[in-house]
Amino acid sequence: MNVTQPVVRARWCDIDRIADLVTEALSPTALGAWLVPDEQRRPTILAAVARIWTEHALLFGDAFLLPDGTAATVWFHRYRPIPPPARYADRLADACGEHRDRFLQFDQALAARRPTEAHNHLALLAAPGPAGSGRAAAVLAGAQRRMDTLSLPTYAEVSTDADLDLLQQHGYTHRDAFPVGCHTTTHAMWRLPPYWTGRSSRNSHSPVHRPLVLSHNNPSIRWALH
């Protein structure tokens, strides 16, 4: 697949499709298993939480799909602090039940390491299917071009070595790493827009706390909450 393939901006009617993509990609990963150990309930819970955050992104950011609907990215425009989703605690409890605390723990870990300066946040990248299909590269390249027109750095968290490699190929640099559960490491990534040459890509408020540790290869998926 040609990685220059354009993307289309998602609309409200695309939320369920994006949630399905996230669920399909995240369910078999170590992160998905840690968030929802119950394998039978995992798809339903992940889809419900993905739906909450995709809805929120359409209010405070953007979401993009490949034209055939096989891959998606979800972004937040973090020019200033963003409020949590409406009735977030109640909706999360309804969606997750006894697994709610794991989502909140992950949420807090991500928020503690997020850059303080204005940026665009790649919160979800979901491209289920064979790693060699090129869908992850295509949807990221198309969405990244849209983000670069906004003249701000972009930030992401990834939890698989495949996604780490993909983001590095698209100009992201590694800035932090932290464990999630017992078997997953999340990596914080930072990218300056092409015309910000000469400026530092490291945020003094977010130093690297731990050495880089790669996780096992998994389908392309990243998950980043508020």
CSV table of C-alpha atoms in Angstrom, one decimal:
chain,number,residue,atom,x,y,z
A,1,MET,CA,0.0,0.0,0.0
A,2,ASN,CA,1.3,3.5,-0.9
A,3,VAL,CA,2.0,5.4,2.4
A,4,THR,CA,1.0,8.6,0.7
A,5,GLN,CA,-2.6,7.5,0.5
A,6,PRO,CA,-4.8,10.4,1.7
A,7,VAL,CA,-7.0,10.1,4.8
A,8,VAL,CA,-10.5,11.4,5.4
A,9,ARG,CA,-11.7,13.3,8.4
A,10,ALA,CA,-13.9,11.2,10.6
A,11,ARG,CA,-17.5,12.3,11.4
A,12,TRP,CA,-19.8,11.4,14.3
A,13,CYS,CA,-21.2,8.5,12.3
A,14,ASP,CA,-17.7,6.9,12.1
A,15,ILE,CA,-17.3,6.6,15.9
A,16,ASP,CA,-18.5,3.0,16.0
A,17,ARG,CA,-16.2,2.0,13.2
A,18,ILE,CA,-13.2,3.6,14.9
A,19,ALA,CA,-14.1,1.8,18.2
A,20,ASP,CA,-14.3,-1.5,16.3
A,21,LEU,CA,-10.8,-0.9,14.8
A,22,VAL,CA,-9.3,-0.1,18.2
A,23,THR,CA,-10.9,-3.2,19.8
A,24,GLU,CA,-9.8,-5.5,17.0
A,25,ALA,CA,-6.2,-4.3,17.3
A,26,LEU,CA,-5.9,-3.9,21.0
A,27,SER,CA,-7.7,-7.1,22.2
A,28,PRO,CA,-4.9,-9.5,21.5
A,29,THR,CA,-2.1,-7.3,22.9
A,30,ALA,CA,-0.4,-7.5,26.3
A,31,LEU,CA,-1.8,-4.0,27.1
A,32,GLY,CA,-5.3,-5.1,26.2
A,33,ALA,CA,-5.0,-8.2,28.4
A,34,TRP,CA,-3.8,-6.1,31.3
A,35,LEU,CA,-6.5,-3.6,31.0
A,36,VAL,CA,-9.2,-6.3,30.8
A,37,PRO,CA,-8.0,-9.8,32.0
A,38,ASP,CA,-11.4,-11.3,31.2
A,39,GLU,CA,-10.9,-12.4,27.6
A,40,GLN,CA,-14.7,-12.8,27.0
A,41,ARG,CA,-15.6,-9.3,28.2
A,42,ARG,CA,-12.5,-7.6,26.8
A,43,PRO,CA,-13.9,-6.7,23.3
A,44,THR,CA,-17.1,-5.1,24.7
A,45,ILE,CA,-15.2,-3.1,27.4
A,46,LEU,CA,-12.5,-1.9,25.0
A,47,ALA,CA,-15.0,-0.8,22.5
A,48,ALA,CA,-17.0,1.1,25.0
A,49,VAL,CA,-13.9,3.0,26.3
A,50,ALA,CA,-12.7,3.6,22.8
A,51,ARG,CA,-16.1,5.1,22.0
A,52,ILE,CA,-15.9,7.5,24.9
A,53,TRP,CA,-12.5,8.9,23.8
A,54,THR,CA,-13.3,9.0,20.1
A,55,GLU,CA,-16.4,11.1,20.9
A,56,HIS,CA,-14.3,13.4,23.0
A,57,ALA,CA,-11.7,13.8,20.3
A,58,LEU,CA,-14.3,14.9,17.8
A,59,LEU,CA,-15.1,17.7,20.2
A,60,PHE,CA,-11.5,18.6,21.2
A,61,GLY,CA,-9.4,17.3,18.3
A,62,ASP,CA,-9.7,15.3,15.1
A,63,ALA,CA,-9.9,11.7,13.9
A,64,PHE,CA,-8.9,10.4,10.5
A,65,LEU,CA,-9.6,7.2,8.6
A,66,LEU,CA,-8.2,5.6,5.5
A,67,PRO,CA,-10.8,5.9,2.7
A,68,ASP,CA,-11.6,2.2,2.9
A,69,GLY,CA,-12.2,2.4,6.7
A,70,THR,CA,-9.5,-0.1,7.6
A,71,ALA,CA,-7.3,2.1,9.8
A,72,ALA,CA,-7.8,5.2,12.0
A,73,THR,CA,-6.0,7.8,14.1
A,74,VAL,CA,-7.5,9.8,16.9
A,75,TRP,CA,-6.0,13.2,18.0
A,76,PHE,CA,-6.4,15.8,20.7
A,77,HIS,CA,-5.4,19.4,20.1
A,78,ARG,CA,-3.7,20.2,23.4
A,79,TYR,CA,-3.3,23.9,23.0
A,80,ARG,CA,-4.6,24.3,26.5
A,81,PRO,CA,-5.9,21.9,29.2
A,82,ILE,CA,-8.8,19.7,28.0
A,83,PRO,CA,-11.6,18.7,30.3
A,84,PRO,CA,-12.4,15.0,30.8
A,85,PRO,CA,-15.3,13.5,28.8
A,86,ALA,CA,-18.7,14.4,30.2
A,87,ARG,CA,-19.7,12.1,33.0
A,88,TYR,CA,-16.4,10.3,32.6
A,89,ALA,CA,-16.3,8.5,35.9
A,90,ASP,CA,-19.8,7.2,35.6
A,91,ARG,CA,-19.4,6.2,32.0
A,92,LEU,CA,-16.1,4.4,32.7
A,93,ALA,CA,-17.6,2.6,35.6
A,94,ASP,CA,-20.6,1.5,33.5
A,95,ALA,CA,-18.3,0.3,30.7
A,96,CYS,CA,-15.6,-1.4,32.8
A,97,GLY,CA,-17.2,-2.5,36.0
A,98,GLU,CA,-14.5,-4.1,38.2
A,99,HIS,CA,-11.8,-3.3,35.6
A,100,ARG,CA,-12.3,0.5,36.0
A,101,ASP,CA,-9.3,1.0,38.3
A,102,ARG,CA,-6.8,-0.4,35.7
A,103,PHE,CA,-8.0,2.2,33.1
A,104,LEU,CA,-7.8,4.9,35.7
A,105,GLN,CA,-4.2,3.8,36.7
A,106,PHE,CA,-3.2,3.8,33.0
A,107,ASP,CA,-4.9,7.2,32.6
A,108,GLN,CA,-2.9,8.7,35.4
A,109,ALA,CA,0.4,7.3,34.3
A,110,LEU,CA,-0.1,8.8,30.8
A,111,ALA,CA,-1.2,12.2,32.2
A,112,ALA,CA,1.8,12.5,34.5
A,113,ARG,CA,4.2,12.3,31.6
A,114,ARG,CA,2.4,14.4,29.0
A,115,PRO,CA,4.2,17.5,27.7
A,116,THR,CA,3.3,20.8,29.2
A,117,GLU,CA,3.7,22.9,26.1
A,118,ALA,CA,1.1,23.1,23.3
A,119,HIS,CA,1.0,20.1,21.0
A,120,ASN,CA,-1.2,17.8,19.0
A,121,HIS,CA,-1.6,14.4,20.8
A,122,LEU,CA,-1.9,11.2,18.8
A,123,ALA,CA,-4.1,9.4,21.3
A,124,LEU,CA,-5.1,6.3,19.2
A,125,LEU,CA,-3.7,4.6,16.2
A,126,ALA,CA,-5.5,1.4,15.2
A,127,ALA,CA,-4.6,-0.6,12.1
A,128,PRO,CA,-5.6,-4.2,12.7
A,129,GLY,CA,-4.4,-6.9,10.4
A,130,PRO,CA,-1.1,-8.2,9.1
A,131,ALA,CA,1.9,-6.0,10.0
A,132,GLY,CA,3.0,-5.8,6.4
A,133,SER,CA,-0.3,-4.5,5.0
A,134,GLY,CA,1.0,-0.8,5.2
A,135,ARG,CA,-2.3,0.4,6.7
A,136,ALA,CA,-0.7,1.8,9.8
A,137,ALA,CA,2.0,3.7,7.9
A,138,ALA,CA,-0.6,5.0,5.4
A,139,VAL,CA,-3.0,6.3,8.0
A,140,LEU,CA,-0.2,7.8,10.1
A,141,ALA,CA,1.4,9.5,7.1
A,142,GLY,CA,-1.8,11.0,6.0
A,143,ALA,CA,-2.9,12.2,9.4
A,144,GLN,CA,0.6,13.5,10.2
A,145,ARG,CA,0.6,15.7,7.1
A,146,ARG,CA,-2.7,17.3,8.4
A,147,MET,CA,-1.2,17.9,11.8
A,148,ASP,CA,2.0,19.4,10.4
A,149,THR,CA,-0.1,22.2,8.9
A,150,LEU,CA,-1.0,23.3,12.4
A,151,SER,CA,2.7,24.2,13.1
A,152,LEU,CA,2.9,22.4,16.5
A,153,PRO,CA,4.8,19.4,17.7
A,154,THR,CA,3.1,16.1,18.0
A,155,TYR,CA,3.2,13.6,20.8
A,156,ALA,CA,2.3,10.0,21.1
A,157,GLU,CA,2.5,6.9,23.4
A,158,VAL,CA,3.1,3.5,22.0
A,159,SER,CA,3.3,0.0,23.6
A,160,THR,CA,4.6,-2.3,20.9
A,161,ASP,CA,7.9,-2.4,19.1
A,162,ALA,CA,6.1,-2.3,15.7
A,163,ASP,CA,4.5,1.0,16.6
A,164,LEU,CA,7.8,2.3,18.1
A,165,ASP,CA,9.6,1.6,14.8
A,166,LEU,CA,6.7,3.1,12.8
A,167,LEU,CA,6.8,6.4,14.7
A,168,GLN,CA,10.5,6.6,14.5
A,169,GLN,CA,10.3,6.2,10.7
A,170,HIS,CA,7.9,9.2,10.7
A,171,GLY,CA,10.3,11.5,12.6
A,172,TYR,CA,9.3,10.8,16.2
A,173,THR,CA,12.1,10.6,18.9
A,174,HIS,CA,11.9,8.6,22.1
A,175,ARG,CA,11.7,10.7,25.3
A,176,ASP,CA,10.4,8.5,28.1
A,177,ALA,CA,9.4,4.9,29.0
A,178,PHE,CA,7.4,3.4,31.8
A,179,PRO,CA,5.9,0.0,32.7
A,180,VAL,CA,2.3,-0.9,32.5
A,181,GLY,CA,1.3,-3.9,34.4
A,182,CYS,CA,3.9,-6.7,34.4
A,183,HIS,CA,4.5,-7.3,30.7
A,184,THR,CA,4.1,-4.0,28.8
A,185,THR,CA,6.3,-0.9,28.5
A,186,THR,CA,4.8,2.3,27.1
A,187,HIS,CA,7.1,4.7,25.3
A,188,ALA,CA,6.4,8.4,25.0
A,189,MET,CA,7.4,9.9,21.6
A,190,TRP,CA,7.8,13.5,20.3
A,191,ARG,CA,7.9,14.9,16.9
A,192,LEU,CA,8.7,18.5,15.7
A,193,PRO,CA,7.0,19.8,12.6
A,194,PRO,CA,9.4,19.8,9.6
A,195,TYR,CA,10.0,23.5,9.6
A,196,TRP,CA,11.0,23.6,13.3
A,197,THR,CA,14.5,22.7,12.5
A,198,GLY,CA,17.1,23.6,15.0
A,199,ARG,CA,14.8,23.5,18.0
A,200,SER,CA,15.1,20.9,20.7
A,201,SER,CA,12.8,17.9,20.6
A,202,ARG,CA,13.2,17.2,24.3
A,203,ASN,CA,10.8,18.7,26.8
A,204,SER,CA,12.5,19.7,30.1
A,205,HIS,CA,9.3,18.9,32.0
A,206,SER,CA,9.4,15.2,30.8
A,207,PRO,CA,12.8,13.7,31.3
A,208,VAL,CA,13.5,10.1,30.4
A,209,HIS,CA,13.0,8.2,33.7
A,210,ARG,CA,13.8,4.6,32.5
A,211,PRO,CA,15.9,2.9,29.8
A,212,LEU,CA,14.3,1.9,26.6
A,213,VAL,CA,12.7,-1.6,26.8
A,214,LEU,CA,11.0,-3.0,23.7
A,215,SER,CA,7.8,-5.0,24.1
A,216,HIS,CA,6.8,-8.0,22.0
A,217,ASN,CA,5.6,-7.4,18.5
A,218,ASN,CA,1.8,-6.9,18.3
A,219,PRO,CA,-0.7,-5.6,15.8
A,220,SER,CA,-0.4,-1.9,15.3
A,221,ILE,CA,-2.3,-0.2,18.2
A,222,ARG,CA,-1.7,2.5,20.6
A,223,TRP,CA,-3.9,3.6,23.4
A,224,ALA,CA,-3.7,6.9,25.3
A,225,LEU,CA,-6.3,8.2,27.6
A,226,HIS,CA,-6.9,11.8,28.8
